[in-house]
């Protein structure tokens, strides 16, 4: 019984020594580290997969008092924000870079991407849209039409370096060429969509 008691006391002493040495080493490390390094923590950033976006969608609908048909006039507001896929995007750009970030080339890239995501030929539909805008000017449709006419007609600005296919699409429209035959891979015409809406309102 006395032998077991001595062995237990010896083991307990060894465990106490190990715990004491561990606590002492931690105290030494903390005493050698400056206080500001103990309390500071580097900022962490989240990088999302390429193509991830978040959006806000708002729709306002107003019924039109027509005798025969029921038509709803609606305003749709949609805002999509691409989430950063690189940590460098968290830092604000310089003023000169911010001015250069949005231009006609950037806008055409967004439109082409939207057409592609809708299952269409993005490049061909972009060129047809520019051709149709030159064939059917929109500047007579108020301020909104004037803005669209400027954005969809690259000849309004000459300092931007755009591909030749963009300028060529506008020239086809200016020459009154049939854009649907020049760009047959694009199966939609936004100008025709606007015309159909206007005709349906007039007939009702």
PDB file of C-alpha atoms in Angstrom:
ATOM      1  CA  UNK A   1       0.000   0.000   0.000  1.00  0.00           C
ATOM      2  CA  UNK A   2       2.874   2.320   0.795  1.00  0.00           C
ATOM      3  CA  UNK A   3       4.544   1.544  -2.570  1.00  0.00           C
ATOM      4  CA  UNK A   4       1.399   2.418  -4.523  1.00  0.00           C
ATOM      5  CA  UNK A   5       1.047   5.674  -2.602  1.00  0.00           C
ATOM      6  CA  UNK A   6       4.611   6.694  -3.438  1.00  0.00           C
ATOM      7  CA  UNK A   7       4.060   5.876  -7.143  1.00  0.00           C
ATOM      8  CA  UNK A   8       0.822   7.921  -7.215  1.00  0.00           C
ATOM      9  CA  UNK A   9       2.532  10.905  -5.608  1.00  0.00           C
ATOM     10  CA  UNK A  10       5.410  10.647  -8.071  1.00  0.00           C
ATOM     11  CA  UNK A  11       3.060  10.571 -11.083  1.00  0.00           C
ATOM     12  CA  UNK A  12       1.066  13.487  -9.716  1.00  0.00           C
ATOM     13  CA  UNK A  13       4.290  15.446  -9.262  1.00  0.00           C
ATOM     14  CA  UNK A  14       5.349  14.738 -12.872  1.00  0.00           C
ATOM     15  CA  UNK A  15       1.979  15.912 -14.207  1.00  0.00           C
ATOM     16  CA  UNK A  16       2.201  19.095 -12.150  1.00  0.00           C
ATOM     17  CA  UNK A  17       5.697  19.791 -13.477  1.00  0.00           C
ATOM     18  CA  UNK A  18       4.510  19.358 -17.095  1.00  0.00           C
ATOM     19  CA  UNK A  19       1.560  21.719 -16.565  1.00  0.00           C
ATOM     20  CA  UNK A  20       3.783  24.279 -14.863  1.00  0.00           C
ATOM     21  CA  UNK A  21       6.357  24.180 -17.682  1.00  0.00           C
ATOM     22  CA  UNK A  22       3.586  24.635 -20.283  1.00  0.00           C
ATOM     23  CA  UNK A  23       2.108  27.641 -18.491  1.00  0.00           C
ATOM     24  CA  UNK A  24       5.554  29.151 -17.978  1.00  0.00           C
ATOM     25  CA  UNK A  25       6.450  28.804 -21.683  1.00  0.00           C
ATOM     26  CA  UNK A  26       3.204  30.537 -22.711  1.00  0.00           C
ATOM     27  CA  UNK A  27       3.908  33.390 -20.316  1.00  0.00           C
ATOM     28  CA  UNK A  28       7.407  33.808 -21.734  1.00  0.00           C
ATOM     29  CA  UNK A  29       6.086  33.894 -25.329  1.00  0.00           C
ATOM     30  CA  UNK A  30       3.418  36.476 -24.477  1.00  0.00           C
ATOM     31  CA  UNK A  31       5.886  38.620 -22.576  1.00  0.00           C
ATOM     32  CA  UNK A  32       8.223  38.721 -25.598  1.00  0.00           C
ATOM     33  CA  UNK A  33       5.408  39.704 -28.015  1.00  0.00           C
ATOM     34  CA  UNK A  34       4.443  43.413 -28.255  1.00  0.00           C
ATOM     35  CA  UNK A  35       0.899  44.172 -27.059  1.00  0.00           C
ATOM     36  CA  UNK A  36      -0.314  45.545 -30.396  1.00  0.00           C
ATOM     37  CA  UNK A  37       0.520  42.273 -32.123  1.00  0.00           C
ATOM     38  CA  UNK A  38      -1.513  40.341 -29.583  1.00  0.00           C
ATOM     39  CA  UNK A  39      -4.656  42.418 -30.072  1.00  0.00           C
ATOM     40  CA  UNK A  40      -4.411  42.978 -33.826  1.00  0.00           C
ATOM     41  CA  UNK A  41      -5.863  40.685 -36.465  1.00  0.00           C
ATOM     42  CA  UNK A  42      -5.486  41.108 -40.227  1.00  0.00           C
ATOM     43  CA  UNK A  43      -8.609  41.871 -42.220  1.00  0.00           C
ATOM     44  CA  UNK A  44     -10.208  38.960 -43.978  1.00  0.00           C
ATOM     45  CA  UNK A  45     -11.857  39.175 -47.387  1.00  0.00           C
ATOM     46  CA  UNK A  46     -14.257  36.850 -49.163  1.00  0.00           C
ATOM     47  CA  UNK A  47     -13.697  35.937 -52.811  1.00  0.00           C
ATOM     48  CA  UNK A  48     -16.738  34.450 -54.538  1.00  0.00           C
ATOM     49  CA  UNK A  49     -16.708  32.097 -57.550  1.00  0.00           C
ATOM     50  CA  UNK A  50     -16.442  33.805 -60.911  1.00  0.00           C
ATOM     51  CA  UNK A  51     -19.826  34.995 -62.177  1.00  0.00           C
ATOM     52  CA  UNK A  52     -21.532  35.188 -58.775  1.00  0.00           C
ATOM     53  CA  UNK A  53     -23.904  38.133 -58.450  1.00  0.00           C
ATOM     54  CA  UNK A  54     -26.600  39.482 -56.170  1.00  0.00           C
ATOM     55  CA  UNK A  55     -29.589  41.463 -57.349  1.00  0.00           C
ATOM     56  CA  UNK A  56     -32.498  43.632 -56.342  1.00  0.00           C
ATOM     57  CA  UNK A  57     -35.774  43.440 -58.257  1.00  0.00           C
ATOM     58  CA  UNK A  58     -38.701  45.845 -57.920  1.00  0.00           C
ATOM     59  CA  UNK A  59     -41.868  45.927 -59.997  1.00  0.00           C
ATOM     60  CA  UNK A  60     -44.754  48.414 -60.016  1.00  0.00           C
ATOM     61  CA  UNK A  61     -47.919  47.544 -61.947  1.00  0.00           C
ATOM     62  CA  UNK A  62     -50.872  49.787 -62.814  1.00  0.00           C
ATOM     63  CA  UNK A  63     -54.034  48.521 -64.575  1.00  0.00           C
ATOM     64  CA  UNK A  64     -55.152  50.556 -67.592  1.00  0.00           C
ATOM     65  CA  UNK A  65     -58.914  51.298 -67.771  1.00  0.00           C
ATOM     66  CA  UNK A  66     -59.654  49.914 -71.232  1.00  0.00           C
ATOM     67  CA  UNK A  67     -63.182  48.867 -72.268  1.00  0.00           C
ATOM     68  CA  UNK A  68     -62.380  45.578 -73.973  1.00  0.00           C
ATOM     69  CA  UNK A  69     -59.016  44.234 -72.879  1.00  0.00           C
ATOM     70  CA  UNK A  70     -57.312  44.203 -69.529  1.00  0.00           C
ATOM     71  CA  UNK A  71     -53.802  45.618 -69.820  1.00  0.00           C
ATOM     72  CA  UNK A  72     -51.401  46.254 -66.995  1.00  0.00           C
ATOM     73  CA  UNK A  73     -48.801  48.995 -67.354  1.00  0.00           C
ATOM     74  CA  UNK A  74     -45.748  48.095 -65.307  1.00  0.00           C
ATOM     75  CA  UNK A  75     -42.399  49.571 -64.346  1.00  0.00           C
ATOM     76  CA  UNK A  76     -39.634  47.105 -63.611  1.00  0.00           C
ATOM     77  CA  UNK A  77     -36.441  48.083 -61.834  1.00  0.00           C
ATOM     78  CA  UNK A  78     -33.617  45.593 -61.608  1.00  0.00           C
ATOM     79  CA  UNK A  79     -30.154  46.071 -60.154  1.00  0.00           C
ATOM     80  CA  UNK A  80     -27.511  43.352 -60.367  1.00  0.00           C
ATOM     81  CA  UNK A  81     -24.189  43.547 -58.606  1.00  0.00           C
ATOM     82  CA  UNK A  82     -21.290  41.281 -59.440  1.00  0.00           C
ATOM     83  CA  UNK A  83     -19.663  39.960 -56.280  1.00  0.00           C
ATOM     84  CA  UNK A  84     -15.858  40.199 -56.065  1.00  0.00           C
ATOM     85  CA  UNK A  85     -13.932  37.167 -57.270  1.00  0.00           C
ATOM     86  CA  UNK A  86     -10.575  38.686 -56.347  1.00  0.00           C
ATOM     87  CA  UNK A  87      -9.528  40.322 -53.079  1.00  0.00           C
ATOM     88  CA  UNK A  88      -8.005  43.258 -54.969  1.00  0.00           C
ATOM     89  CA  UNK A  89     -11.535  44.363 -55.907  1.00  0.00           C
ATOM     90  CA  UNK A  90     -12.187  45.356 -52.297  1.00  0.00           C
ATOM     91  CA  UNK A  91      -9.769  48.256 -52.568  1.00  0.00           C
ATOM     92  CA  UNK A  92     -11.131  51.419 -54.235  1.00  0.00           C
ATOM     93  CA  UNK A  93      -9.621  52.302 -57.618  1.00  0.00           C
ATOM     94  CA  UNK A  94      -7.856  55.549 -58.260  1.00  0.00           C
ATOM     95  CA  UNK A  95      -9.953  58.446 -59.658  1.00  0.00           C
ATOM     96  CA  UNK A  96      -8.474  58.022 -63.130  1.00  0.00           C
ATOM     97  CA  UNK A  97      -9.252  54.302 -63.156  1.00  0.00           C
ATOM     98  CA  UNK A  98     -12.797  54.952 -61.936  1.00  0.00           C
ATOM     99  CA  UNK A  99     -13.472  57.279 -64.886  1.00  0.00           C
ATOM    100  CA  UNK A 100     -12.104  54.760 -67.358  1.00  0.00           C
ATOM    101  CA  UNK A 101     -13.952  51.795 -65.881  1.00  0.00           C
ATOM    102  CA  UNK A 102     -17.341  52.603 -67.494  1.00  0.00           C
ATOM    103  CA  UNK A 103     -17.338  53.239 -71.214  1.00  0.00           C
ATOM    104  CA  UNK A 104     -19.139  52.034 -74.305  1.00  0.00           C
ATOM    105  CA  UNK A 105     -16.897  48.987 -74.607  1.00  0.00           C
ATOM    106  CA  UNK A 106     -17.803  47.986 -71.050  1.00  0.00           C
ATOM    107  CA  UNK A 107     -21.521  48.454 -71.808  1.00  0.00           C
ATOM    108  CA  UNK A 108     -21.328  46.334 -74.955  1.00  0.00           C
ATOM    109  CA  UNK A 109     -19.625  43.603 -72.940  1.00  0.00           C
ATOM    110  CA  UNK A 110     -22.517  43.607 -70.459  1.00  0.00           C
ATOM    111  CA  UNK A 111     -25.113  43.406 -73.254  1.00  0.00           C
ATOM    112  CA  UNK A 112     -23.257  40.595 -74.990  1.00  0.00           C
ATOM    113  CA  UNK A 113     -23.041  38.686 -71.724  1.00  0.00           C
ATOM    114  CA  UNK A 114     -26.781  39.165 -71.103  1.00  0.00           C
ATOM    115  CA  UNK A 115     -27.647  37.824 -74.551  1.00  0.00           C
ATOM    116  CA  UNK A 116     -25.374  34.821 -74.037  1.00  0.00           C
ATOM    117  CA  UNK A 117     -26.925  34.001 -70.665  1.00  0.00           C
ATOM    118  CA  UNK A 118     -30.361  34.124 -72.297  1.00  0.00           C
ATOM    119  CA  UNK A 119     -29.295  31.307 -74.626  1.00  0.00           C
ATOM    120  CA  UNK A 120     -28.663  33.519 -77.671  1.00  0.00           C
ATOM    121  CA  UNK A 121     -25.613  34.284 -79.764  1.00  0.00           C
ATOM    122  CA  UNK A 122     -24.306  37.164 -77.666  1.00  0.00           C
ATOM    123  CA  UNK A 123     -21.953  38.693 -80.221  1.00  0.00           C
ATOM    124  CA  UNK A 124     -24.374  38.409 -83.134  1.00  0.00           C
ATOM    125  CA  UNK A 125     -27.300  39.861 -81.161  1.00  0.00           C
ATOM    126  CA  UNK A 126     -25.174  42.785 -79.996  1.00  0.00           C
ATOM    127  CA  UNK A 127     -24.193  43.580 -83.580  1.00  0.00           C
ATOM    128  CA  UNK A 128     -27.788  43.284 -84.750  1.00  0.00           C
ATOM    129  CA  UNK A 129     -28.955  45.595 -81.963  1.00  0.00           C
ATOM    130  CA  UNK A 130     -26.419  48.229 -83.056  1.00  0.00           C
ATOM    131  CA  UNK A 131     -27.456  47.762 -86.680  1.00  0.00           C
ATOM    132  CA  UNK A 132     -31.163  48.092 -85.838  1.00  0.00           C
ATOM    133  CA  UNK A 133     -30.504  51.188 -83.726  1.00  0.00           C
ATOM    134  CA  UNK A 134     -28.795  52.833 -86.702  1.00  0.00           C
ATOM    135  CA  UNK A 135     -31.577  51.705 -89.038  1.00  0.00           C
ATOM    136  CA  UNK A 136     -34.348  52.934 -86.727  1.00  0.00           C
ATOM    137  CA  UNK A 137     -33.115  55.947 -84.708  1.00  0.00           C
ATOM    138  CA  UNK A 138     -34.521  56.324 -81.210  1.00  0.00           C
ATOM    139  CA  UNK A 139     -33.748  59.993 -80.573  1.00  0.00           C
ATOM    140  CA  UNK A 140     -37.388  60.997 -81.203  1.00  0.00           C
ATOM    141  CA  UNK A 141     -38.539  59.015 -78.142  1.00  0.00           C
ATOM    142  CA  UNK A 142     -37.687  61.638 -75.547  1.00  0.00           C
ATOM    143  CA  UNK A 143     -34.708  61.719 -73.219  1.00  0.00           C
ATOM    144  CA  UNK A 144     -34.584  57.946 -72.762  1.00  0.00           C
ATOM    145  CA  UNK A 145     -34.551  57.408 -76.514  1.00  0.00           C
ATOM    146  CA  UNK A 146     -31.782  59.968 -76.959  1.00  0.00           C
ATOM    147  CA  UNK A 147     -29.655  58.212 -74.343  1.00  0.00           C
ATOM    148  CA  UNK A 148     -30.189  54.840 -76.030  1.00  0.00           C
ATOM    149  CA  UNK A 149     -29.402  56.355 -79.421  1.00  0.00           C
ATOM    150  CA  UNK A 150     -26.080  57.677 -78.109  1.00  0.00           C
ATOM    151  CA  UNK A 151     -25.149  54.416 -76.396  1.00  0.00           C
ATOM    152  CA  UNK A 152     -26.042  52.174 -79.337  1.00  0.00           C
ATOM    153  CA  UNK A 153     -24.392  54.335 -82.006  1.00  0.00           C
ATOM    154  CA  UNK A 154     -20.609  54.133 -81.544  1.00  0.00           C
ATOM    155  CA  UNK A 155     -19.964  56.904 -84.072  1.00  0.00           C
ATOM    156  CA  UNK A 156     -21.098  59.500 -81.506  1.00  0.00           C
ATOM    157  CA  UNK A 157     -17.678  59.173 -79.838  1.00  0.00           C
ATOM    158  CA  UNK A 158     -14.400  58.711 -81.654  1.00  0.00           C
ATOM    159  CA  UNK A 159     -11.871  58.346 -78.867  1.00  0.00           C
ATOM    160  CA  UNK A 160     -12.892  54.808 -77.872  1.00  0.00           C
ATOM    161  CA  UNK A 161     -11.025  51.916 -79.450  1.00  0.00           C
ATOM    162  CA  UNK A 162     -13.835  49.580 -80.475  1.00  0.00           C
ATOM    163  CA  UNK A 163     -13.555  46.511 -82.722  1.00  0.00           C
ATOM    164  CA  UNK A 164     -14.207  47.061 -86.413  1.00  0.00           C
ATOM    165  CA  UNK A 165     -17.238  44.763 -86.287  1.00  0.00           C
ATOM    166  CA  UNK A 166     -19.011  47.303 -84.043  1.00  0.00           C
ATOM    167  CA  UNK A 167     -18.520  50.178 -86.479  1.00  0.00           C
ATOM    168  CA  UNK A 168     -19.391  47.920 -89.390  1.00  0.00           C
ATOM    169  CA  UNK A 169     -22.720  46.997 -87.767  1.00  0.00           C
ATOM    170  CA  UNK A 170     -23.624  50.676 -87.487  1.00  0.00           C
ATOM    171  CA  UNK A 171     -22.669  51.285 -91.119  1.00  0.00           C
ATOM    172  CA  UNK A 172     -25.002  48.483 -92.220  1.00  0.00           C
ATOM    173  CA  UNK A 173     -27.857  50.199 -90.413  1.00  0.00           C
ATOM    174  CA  UNK A 174     -27.012  53.605 -91.869  1.00  0.00           C
ATOM    175  CA  UNK A 175     -27.109  52.092 -95.368  1.00  0.00           C
ATOM    176  CA  UNK A 176     -30.658  50.803 -94.705  1.00  0.00           C
ATOM    177  CA  UNK A 177     -29.502  47.203 -94.992  1.00  0.00           C
ATOM    178  CA  UNK A 178     -31.629  44.401 -93.552  1.00  0.00           C
ATOM    179  CA  UNK A 179     -29.998  43.600 -90.233  1.00  0.00           C
ATOM    180  CA  UNK A 180     -31.790  40.269 -89.826  1.00  0.00           C
ATOM    181  CA  UNK A 181     -30.158  38.955 -93.010  1.00  0.00           C
ATOM    182  CA  UNK A 182     -26.725  40.245 -92.123  1.00  0.00           C
ATOM    183  CA  UNK A 183     -26.900  38.682 -88.649  1.00  0.00           C
ATOM    184  CA  UNK A 184     -29.108  35.596 -89.105  1.00  0.00           C
ATOM    185  CA  UNK A 185     -27.888  33.816 -85.961  1.00  0.00           C
ATOM    186  CA  UNK A 186     -29.729  36.312 -83.744  1.00  0.00           C
ATOM    187  CA  UNK A 187     -33.384  35.342 -83.626  1.00  0.00           C
ATOM    188  CA  UNK A 188     -34.793  38.410 -81.828  1.00  0.00           C
ATOM    189  CA  UNK A 189     -35.224  42.057 -82.728  1.00  0.00           C
ATOM    190  CA  UNK A 190     -35.702  44.470 -79.845  1.00  0.00           C
ATOM    191  CA  UNK A 191     -37.072  47.135 -82.185  1.00  0.00           C
ATOM    192  CA  UNK A 192     -39.816  44.762 -83.325  1.00  0.00           C
ATOM    193  CA  UNK A 193     -40.666  44.044 -79.698  1.00  0.00           C
ATOM    194  CA  UNK A 194     -41.194  47.756 -79.036  1.00  0.00           C
ATOM    195  CA  UNK A 195     -43.330  48.037 -82.194  1.00  0.00           C
ATOM    196  CA  UNK A 196     -45.535  45.112 -81.165  1.00  0.00           C
ATOM    197  CA  UNK A 197     -46.197  46.669 -77.773  1.00  0.00           C
ATOM    198  CA  UNK A 198     -47.105  50.010 -79.349  1.00  0.00           C
ATOM    199  CA  UNK A 199     -49.396  48.389 -81.931  1.00  0.00           C
ATOM    200  CA  UNK A 200     -51.230  46.380 -79.262  1.00  0.00           C
ATOM    201  CA  UNK A 201     -51.899  49.529 -77.233  1.00  0.00           C
ATOM    202  CA  UNK A 202     -53.197  51.435 -80.275  1.00  0.00           C
ATOM    203  CA  UNK A 203     -55.499  48.608 -81.411  1.00  0.00           C
ATOM    204  CA  UNK A 204     -57.082  48.324 -77.972  1.00  0.00           C
TER     205      UNK A 204
END
